[in-house]
Coordinates of C-alpha atoms in Angstrom, one line a residue:
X460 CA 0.0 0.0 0.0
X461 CA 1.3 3.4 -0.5
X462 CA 0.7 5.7 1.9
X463 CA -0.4 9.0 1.5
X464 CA 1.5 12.2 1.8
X465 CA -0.9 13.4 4.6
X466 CA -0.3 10.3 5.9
X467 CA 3.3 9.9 6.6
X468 CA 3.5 13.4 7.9
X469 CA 1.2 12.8 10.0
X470 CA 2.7 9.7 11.4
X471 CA 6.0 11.3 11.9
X472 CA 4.7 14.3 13.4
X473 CA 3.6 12.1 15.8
X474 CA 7.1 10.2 16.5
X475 CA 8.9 11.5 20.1
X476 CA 9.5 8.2 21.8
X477 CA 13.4 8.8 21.1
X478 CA 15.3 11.3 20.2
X479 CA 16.3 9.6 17.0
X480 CA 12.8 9.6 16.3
X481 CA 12.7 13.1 16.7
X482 CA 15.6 14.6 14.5
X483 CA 13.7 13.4 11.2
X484 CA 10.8 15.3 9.1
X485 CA 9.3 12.4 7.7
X486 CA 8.9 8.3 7.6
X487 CA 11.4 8.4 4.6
X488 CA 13.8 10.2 6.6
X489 CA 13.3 7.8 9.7
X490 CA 14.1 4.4 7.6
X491 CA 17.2 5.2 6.3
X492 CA 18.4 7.1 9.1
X493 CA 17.9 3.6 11.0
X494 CA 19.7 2.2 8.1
X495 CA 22.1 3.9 8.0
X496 CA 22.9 4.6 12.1
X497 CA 20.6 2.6 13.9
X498 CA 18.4 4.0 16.6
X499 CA 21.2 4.0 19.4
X500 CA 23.5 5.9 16.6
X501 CA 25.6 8.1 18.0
X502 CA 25.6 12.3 18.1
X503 CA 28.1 12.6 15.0
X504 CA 26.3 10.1 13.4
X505 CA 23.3 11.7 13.5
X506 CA 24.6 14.9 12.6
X507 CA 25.7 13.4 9.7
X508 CA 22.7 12.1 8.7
X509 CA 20.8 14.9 9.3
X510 CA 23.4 17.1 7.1
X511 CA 22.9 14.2 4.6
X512 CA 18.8 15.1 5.0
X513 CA 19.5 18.8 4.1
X514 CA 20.8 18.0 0.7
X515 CA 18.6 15.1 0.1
X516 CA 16.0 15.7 1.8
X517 CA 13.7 12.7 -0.3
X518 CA 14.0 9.9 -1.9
X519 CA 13.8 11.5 -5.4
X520 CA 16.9 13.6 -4.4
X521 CA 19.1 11.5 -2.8
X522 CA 18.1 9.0 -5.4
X523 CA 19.8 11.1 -7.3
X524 CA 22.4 12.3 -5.6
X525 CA 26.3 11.7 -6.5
X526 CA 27.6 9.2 -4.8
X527 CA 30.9 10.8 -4.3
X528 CA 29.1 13.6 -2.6
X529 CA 27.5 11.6 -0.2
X530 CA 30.5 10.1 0.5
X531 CA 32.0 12.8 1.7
X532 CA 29.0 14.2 3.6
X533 CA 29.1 10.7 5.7
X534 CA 32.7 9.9 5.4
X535 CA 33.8 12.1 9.0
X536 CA 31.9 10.2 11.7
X537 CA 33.2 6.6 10.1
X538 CA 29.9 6.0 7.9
X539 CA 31.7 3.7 5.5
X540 CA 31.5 4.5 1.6
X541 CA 29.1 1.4 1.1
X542 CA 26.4 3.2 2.9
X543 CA 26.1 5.8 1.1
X544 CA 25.6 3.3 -1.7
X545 CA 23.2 1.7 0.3
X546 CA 21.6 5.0 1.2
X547 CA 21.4 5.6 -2.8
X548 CA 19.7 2.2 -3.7
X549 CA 17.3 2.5 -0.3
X550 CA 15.6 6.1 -2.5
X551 CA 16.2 5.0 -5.3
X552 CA 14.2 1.7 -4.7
X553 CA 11.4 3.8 -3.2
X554 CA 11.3 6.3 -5.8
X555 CA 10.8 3.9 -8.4
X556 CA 8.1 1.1 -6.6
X557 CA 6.6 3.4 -4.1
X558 CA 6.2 6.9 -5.5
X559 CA 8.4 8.2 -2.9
X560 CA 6.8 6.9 0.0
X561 CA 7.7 4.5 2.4
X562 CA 5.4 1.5 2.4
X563 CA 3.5 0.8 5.3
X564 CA 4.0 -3.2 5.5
X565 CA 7.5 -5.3 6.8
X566 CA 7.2 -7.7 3.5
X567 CA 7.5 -4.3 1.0
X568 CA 9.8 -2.8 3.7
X569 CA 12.4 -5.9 3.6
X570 CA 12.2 -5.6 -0.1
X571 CA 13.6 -2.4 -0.1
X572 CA 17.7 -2.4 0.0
X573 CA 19.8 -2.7 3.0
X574 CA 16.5 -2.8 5.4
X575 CA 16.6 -5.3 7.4
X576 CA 13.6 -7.0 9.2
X577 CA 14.5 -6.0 12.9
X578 CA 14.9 -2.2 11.1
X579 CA 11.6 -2.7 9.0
X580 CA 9.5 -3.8 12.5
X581 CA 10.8 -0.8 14.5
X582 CA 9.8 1.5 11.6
X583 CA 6.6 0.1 11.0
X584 CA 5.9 0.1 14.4
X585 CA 7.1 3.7 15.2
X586 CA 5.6 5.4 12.2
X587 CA 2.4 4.0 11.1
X588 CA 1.3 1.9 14.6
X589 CA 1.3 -1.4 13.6
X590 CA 2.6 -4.3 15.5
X591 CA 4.9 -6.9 14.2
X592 CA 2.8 -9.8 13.2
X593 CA -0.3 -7.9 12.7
X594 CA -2.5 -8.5 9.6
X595 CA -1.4 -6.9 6.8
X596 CA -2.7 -3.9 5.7
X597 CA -0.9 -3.8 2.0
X598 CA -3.6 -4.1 -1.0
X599 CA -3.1 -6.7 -3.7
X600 CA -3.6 -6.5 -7.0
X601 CA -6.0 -8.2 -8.8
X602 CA -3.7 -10.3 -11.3
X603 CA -1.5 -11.4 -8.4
X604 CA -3.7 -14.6 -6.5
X605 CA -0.8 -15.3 -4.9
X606 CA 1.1 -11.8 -3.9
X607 CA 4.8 -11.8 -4.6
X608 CA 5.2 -9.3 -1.8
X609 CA 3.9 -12.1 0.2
X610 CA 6.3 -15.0 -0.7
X611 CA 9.5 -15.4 1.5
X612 CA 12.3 -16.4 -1.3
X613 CA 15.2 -15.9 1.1
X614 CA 16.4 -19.5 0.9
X615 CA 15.8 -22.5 -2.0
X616 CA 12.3 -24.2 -1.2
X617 CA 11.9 -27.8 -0.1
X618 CA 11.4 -29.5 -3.8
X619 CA 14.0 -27.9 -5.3
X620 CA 16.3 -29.0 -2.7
X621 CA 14.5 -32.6 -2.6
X622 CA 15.3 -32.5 -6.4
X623 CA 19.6 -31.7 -6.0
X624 CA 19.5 -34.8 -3.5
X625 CA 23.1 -35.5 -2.3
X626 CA 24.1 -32.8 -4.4
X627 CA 23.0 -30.5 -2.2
X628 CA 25.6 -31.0 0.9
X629 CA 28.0 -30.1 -1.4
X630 CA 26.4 -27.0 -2.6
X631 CA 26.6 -25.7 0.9
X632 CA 23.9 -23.3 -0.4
X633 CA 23.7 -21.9 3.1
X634 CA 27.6 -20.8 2.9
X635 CA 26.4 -19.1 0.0
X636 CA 24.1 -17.1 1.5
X637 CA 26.2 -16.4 4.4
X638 CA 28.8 -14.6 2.3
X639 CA 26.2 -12.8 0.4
X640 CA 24.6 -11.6 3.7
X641 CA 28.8 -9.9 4.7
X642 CA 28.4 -8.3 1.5
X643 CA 25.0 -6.7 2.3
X644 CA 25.9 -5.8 6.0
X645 CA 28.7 -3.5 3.7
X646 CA 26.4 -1.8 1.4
X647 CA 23.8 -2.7 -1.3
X648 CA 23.0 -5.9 -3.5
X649 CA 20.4 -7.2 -5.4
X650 CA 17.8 -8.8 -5.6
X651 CA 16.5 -8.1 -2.0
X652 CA 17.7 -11.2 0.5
X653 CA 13.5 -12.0 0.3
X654 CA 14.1 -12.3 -3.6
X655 CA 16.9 -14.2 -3.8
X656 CA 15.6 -17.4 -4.7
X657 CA 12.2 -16.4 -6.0
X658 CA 12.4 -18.3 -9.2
X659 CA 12.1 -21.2 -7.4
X660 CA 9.7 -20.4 -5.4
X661 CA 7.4 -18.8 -8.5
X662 CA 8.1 -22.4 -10.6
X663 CA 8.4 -25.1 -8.5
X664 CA 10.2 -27.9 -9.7
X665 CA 6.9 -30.7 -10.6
X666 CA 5.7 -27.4 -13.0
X667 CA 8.6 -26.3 -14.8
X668 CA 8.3 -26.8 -18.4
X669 CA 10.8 -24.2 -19.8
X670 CA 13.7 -22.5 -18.3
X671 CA 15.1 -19.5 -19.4
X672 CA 18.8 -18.8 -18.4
X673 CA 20.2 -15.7 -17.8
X674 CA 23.4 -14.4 -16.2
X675 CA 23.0 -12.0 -13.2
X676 CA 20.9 -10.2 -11.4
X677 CA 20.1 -6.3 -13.3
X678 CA 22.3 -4.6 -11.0
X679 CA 20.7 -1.2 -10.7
X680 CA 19.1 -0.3 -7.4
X681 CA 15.2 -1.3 -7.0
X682 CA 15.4 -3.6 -10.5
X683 CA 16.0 -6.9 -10.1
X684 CA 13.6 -8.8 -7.9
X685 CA 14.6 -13.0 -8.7
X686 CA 13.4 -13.4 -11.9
X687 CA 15.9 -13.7 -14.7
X688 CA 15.1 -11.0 -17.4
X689 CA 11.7 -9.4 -15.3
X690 CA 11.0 -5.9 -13.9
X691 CA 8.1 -5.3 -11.7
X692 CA 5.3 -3.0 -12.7
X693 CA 6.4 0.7 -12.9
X694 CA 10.0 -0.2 -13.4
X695 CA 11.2 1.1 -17.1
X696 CA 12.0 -2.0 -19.6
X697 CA 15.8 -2.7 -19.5
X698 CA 16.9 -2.8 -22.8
X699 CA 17.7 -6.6 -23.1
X700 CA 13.6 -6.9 -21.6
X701 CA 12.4 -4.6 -24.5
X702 CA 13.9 -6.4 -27.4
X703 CA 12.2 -9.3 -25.7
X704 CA 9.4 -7.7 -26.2
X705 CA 9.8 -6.5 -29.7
X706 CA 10.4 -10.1 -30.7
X707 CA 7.1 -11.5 -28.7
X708 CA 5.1 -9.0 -30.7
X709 CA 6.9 -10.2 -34.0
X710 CA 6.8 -13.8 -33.2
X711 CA 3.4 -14.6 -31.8
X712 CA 1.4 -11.2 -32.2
X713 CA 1.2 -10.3 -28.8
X714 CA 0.7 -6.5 -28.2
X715 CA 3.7 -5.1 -26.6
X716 CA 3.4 -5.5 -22.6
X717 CA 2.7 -2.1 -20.5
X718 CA 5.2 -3.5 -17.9
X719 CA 8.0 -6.0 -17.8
X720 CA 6.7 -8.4 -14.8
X721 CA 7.4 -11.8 -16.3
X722 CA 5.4 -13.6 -13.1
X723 CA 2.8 -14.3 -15.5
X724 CA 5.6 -16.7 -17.5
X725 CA 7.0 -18.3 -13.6
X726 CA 3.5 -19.1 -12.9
X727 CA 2.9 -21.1 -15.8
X728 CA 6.3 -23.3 -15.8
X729 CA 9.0 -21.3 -17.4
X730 CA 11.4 -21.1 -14.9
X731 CA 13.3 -17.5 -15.1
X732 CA 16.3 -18.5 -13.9
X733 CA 19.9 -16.4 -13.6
X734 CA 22.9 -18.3 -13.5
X735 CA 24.4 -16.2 -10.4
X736 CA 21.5 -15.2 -8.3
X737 CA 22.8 -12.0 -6.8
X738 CA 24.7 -8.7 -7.5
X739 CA 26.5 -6.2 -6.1
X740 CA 25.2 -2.4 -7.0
X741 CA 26.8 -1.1 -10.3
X742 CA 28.9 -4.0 -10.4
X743 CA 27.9 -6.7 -13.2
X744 CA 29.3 -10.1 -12.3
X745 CA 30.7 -9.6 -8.7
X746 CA 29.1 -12.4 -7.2
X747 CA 30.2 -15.0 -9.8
X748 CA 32.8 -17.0 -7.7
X749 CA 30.3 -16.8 -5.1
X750 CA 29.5 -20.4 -5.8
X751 CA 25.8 -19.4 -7.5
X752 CA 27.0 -21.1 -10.6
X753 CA 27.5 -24.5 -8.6
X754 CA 24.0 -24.4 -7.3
X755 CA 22.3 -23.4 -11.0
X756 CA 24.5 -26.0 -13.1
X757 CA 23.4 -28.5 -10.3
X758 CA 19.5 -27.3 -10.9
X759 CA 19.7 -27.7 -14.8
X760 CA 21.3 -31.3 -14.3
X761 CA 18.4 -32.0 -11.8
X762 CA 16.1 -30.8 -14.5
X763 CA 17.9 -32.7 -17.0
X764 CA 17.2 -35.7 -14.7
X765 CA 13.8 -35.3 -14.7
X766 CA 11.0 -38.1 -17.1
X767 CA 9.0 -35.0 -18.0
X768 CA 10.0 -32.7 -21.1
X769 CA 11.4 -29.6 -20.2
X770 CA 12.7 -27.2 -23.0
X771 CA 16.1 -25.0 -22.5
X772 CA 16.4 -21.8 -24.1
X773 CA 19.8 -20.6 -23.7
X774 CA 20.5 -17.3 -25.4
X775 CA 23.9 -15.3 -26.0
X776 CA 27.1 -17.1 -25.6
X777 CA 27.6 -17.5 -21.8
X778 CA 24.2 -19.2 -21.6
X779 CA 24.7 -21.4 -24.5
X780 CA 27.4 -22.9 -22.7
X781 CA 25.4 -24.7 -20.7
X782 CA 23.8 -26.8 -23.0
X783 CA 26.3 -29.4 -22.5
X784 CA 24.9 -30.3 -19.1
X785 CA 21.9 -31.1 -21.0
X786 CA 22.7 -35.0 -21.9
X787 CA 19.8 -37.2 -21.2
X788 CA 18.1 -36.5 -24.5
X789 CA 14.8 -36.0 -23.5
X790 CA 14.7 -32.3 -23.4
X791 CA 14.3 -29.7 -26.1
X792 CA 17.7 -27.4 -26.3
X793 CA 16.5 -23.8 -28.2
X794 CA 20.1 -22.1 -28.4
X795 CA 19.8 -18.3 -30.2
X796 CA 21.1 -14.6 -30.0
X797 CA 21.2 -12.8 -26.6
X798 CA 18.2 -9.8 -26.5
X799 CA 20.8 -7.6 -25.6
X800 CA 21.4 -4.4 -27.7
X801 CA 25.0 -5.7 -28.7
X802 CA 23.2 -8.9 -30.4
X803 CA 19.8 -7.7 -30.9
X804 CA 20.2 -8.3 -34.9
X805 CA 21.2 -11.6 -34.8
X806 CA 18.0 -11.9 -31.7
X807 CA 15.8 -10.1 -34.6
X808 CA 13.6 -12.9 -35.9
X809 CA 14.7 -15.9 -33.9
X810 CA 11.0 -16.4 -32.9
X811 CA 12.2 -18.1 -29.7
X812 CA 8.4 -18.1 -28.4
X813 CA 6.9 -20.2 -31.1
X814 CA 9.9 -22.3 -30.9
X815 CA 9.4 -23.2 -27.0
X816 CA 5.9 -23.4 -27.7
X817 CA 6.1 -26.3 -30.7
X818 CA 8.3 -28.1 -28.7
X819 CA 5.5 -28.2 -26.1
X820 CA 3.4 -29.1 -28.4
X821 CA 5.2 -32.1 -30.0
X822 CA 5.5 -33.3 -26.2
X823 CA 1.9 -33.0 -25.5
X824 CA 2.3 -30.1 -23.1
X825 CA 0.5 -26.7 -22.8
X826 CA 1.5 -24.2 -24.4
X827 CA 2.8 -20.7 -22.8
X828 CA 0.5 -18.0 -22.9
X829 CA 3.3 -15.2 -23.5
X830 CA 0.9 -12.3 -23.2
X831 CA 1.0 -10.3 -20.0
X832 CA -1.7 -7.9 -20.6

């Protein structure tokens, strides 16, 4: 839900239960400050913060703020150059999802970067009244049955681990996500720790029928959100995502989409899944040796694996790659250009949608319905 303007100042005229509640104007204000300090922060901290506010004194401004500049506005009291990072992906997120207004729920407010839930509860709690635990009060779209703001995708779900077997041990998927939670204690990366695995989550294993590969997560701040290649509503089309959509229209007349959410696809089987699962802000391919790769090779073997006919599409070099873990011979491998702008005239006229879809067809499967509108 997003709250109203009226709203939020309202509920932060309201806050004086500490004086770190206090210093700020607004609930934006509050949330990173906590961020960024905590509530027991110190006075130069503060000071810091509150010189950062006088700048920046929204998320539409700091979102687009120089980073070196508020580097050097938190850089005296010790407020280490990742948090100002963090600080710039934390406005810019809620710029882009929420209109510039800090959303009233713990599930949006985890989503958001660098917020953690113990930051998200004290906030929701101190601003807008509402208890940890306490119904929701977020509204749900009509399309979305089953909210993604709702699903926790912060570790691999039981059939997809069930599926690597003994595998799995020597994954150590959990010292994965331990060394992706240092990184995020040290400043931003995406998708949100609640996002990481939503791919999984969104296809479970029993109902994929396609996969699409990709290689990591978009990573601009408030973008990527666990499915390969998708955008939530509101978020403007990378340009890898509109090509996509260029070809869908060309392929199998589909109007072009009015927003880049690809849930519709997860839902039915297609299985949006990046090959390293998280990012580190303005830093393409940082995570790579995190040991991501391990864990999706290991899921595309599983697949592999499987009796039921799955079809790969693996577009652009680096996912092509990975058709050789495809042996069993059961599968359908589409290989083509990459829909990025560097390849998009060799992507022009692949008609990879048709394709996935007659290779459905020939296996007595359902087709994708690739419209999102």
């Amino acid at each position: 839900m997003v709250v109203s303007k009226a709203k939020a100042a309202k509920a932060s005229v309201g806050l004086r239960r500490a004086r770190v509640e206090r210093d700020w104007k607004d609930t934006f204000q509050l949330l990173v400050a906590m961020v960024l300090g905590g509530a027991a922060m110190s006075a130069g901290a503060r000071n810091a913060i509150l010189a950062l506010f006088e700048q920046w004194p929204d998320a539409e401004t700091l979102a687009a703020a120089d980073p070196s500049a508020v580097e050097r506005v938190l850089e005296p009291v010790g407020l280490a150059k990742q948090r100002a990072q963090t600080a710039i992906a934390l406005a810019a997120a809620i710029h882009a999802r929420f209109a510039g207004e800090v959303p009233e729920s713990v599930d949006e407010m985890v989503s958001l970067p660098g917020v953690p839930r113990t930051v998200a509860n004290v906030v929701v709690r101190r601003a807008f009244g509402v208890v940890a635990g306490a119904p929701p009060s977020t509204m749900i779209e009509d399309d979305e049955a089953v909210p993604a703001s709702k699903v926790d995708a912060s570790r691999l779900p039981a059939d997809w681990e069930a599926a690597l077997g003994e595998s799995l041990v020597a994954l150590d998927v959990p010292g994965v996500i331990e060394r992706v939670a240092r990184e995020r204690a040290t400043g931003a990366v995406f998708p949100p720790a609640w996002e990481t695995f939503a791919a999984f989550h969104h296809t479970p294993f029993e109902r994929t029928r396609v996969v699409v590969l990709g290689q990591d997560p978009y990573p601009t701040p408030g973008v990527a959100h666990g499915l390969a290649f998708s955008v939530k509503r509101g978020i403007k089309l990378p340009p890898s995502l509109a090509n996509m959509f260029h070809e869908l229209v060309a392929d199998v007349g589909c109007a072009f989409p009015t927003h880049g959410y690809l849930l519709p696809w997860a839902r039915q089987g297609v299985l949006l899944l990046n090959s390293v699962l998280t990012v580190r802000a303005s830093e393409p391919g940082s995570h790579k040796l995190f040991g991501w790769r391990e864990l999706t090779n290991a899921i595309i073997r599983a697949l592999d694996a499987r009796e039921e006919h799955v079809v790969f599409a693996f577009w652009g070099g680096y996912a092509r790659a990975h058709a050789k873990l495809v042996k069993s011979g059961r599968h359908t491998i589409i290989e083509g250009a990459h829909p990025s702008p560097m390849s998009v005239k060799e992507w022009r006229g692949s008609r990879p949608y048709s394709r996935i879809n007659a290779a459905l067809r020939e296996h007595g499967q359902p087709e994708i319905d690739w419209s999102l509108d």
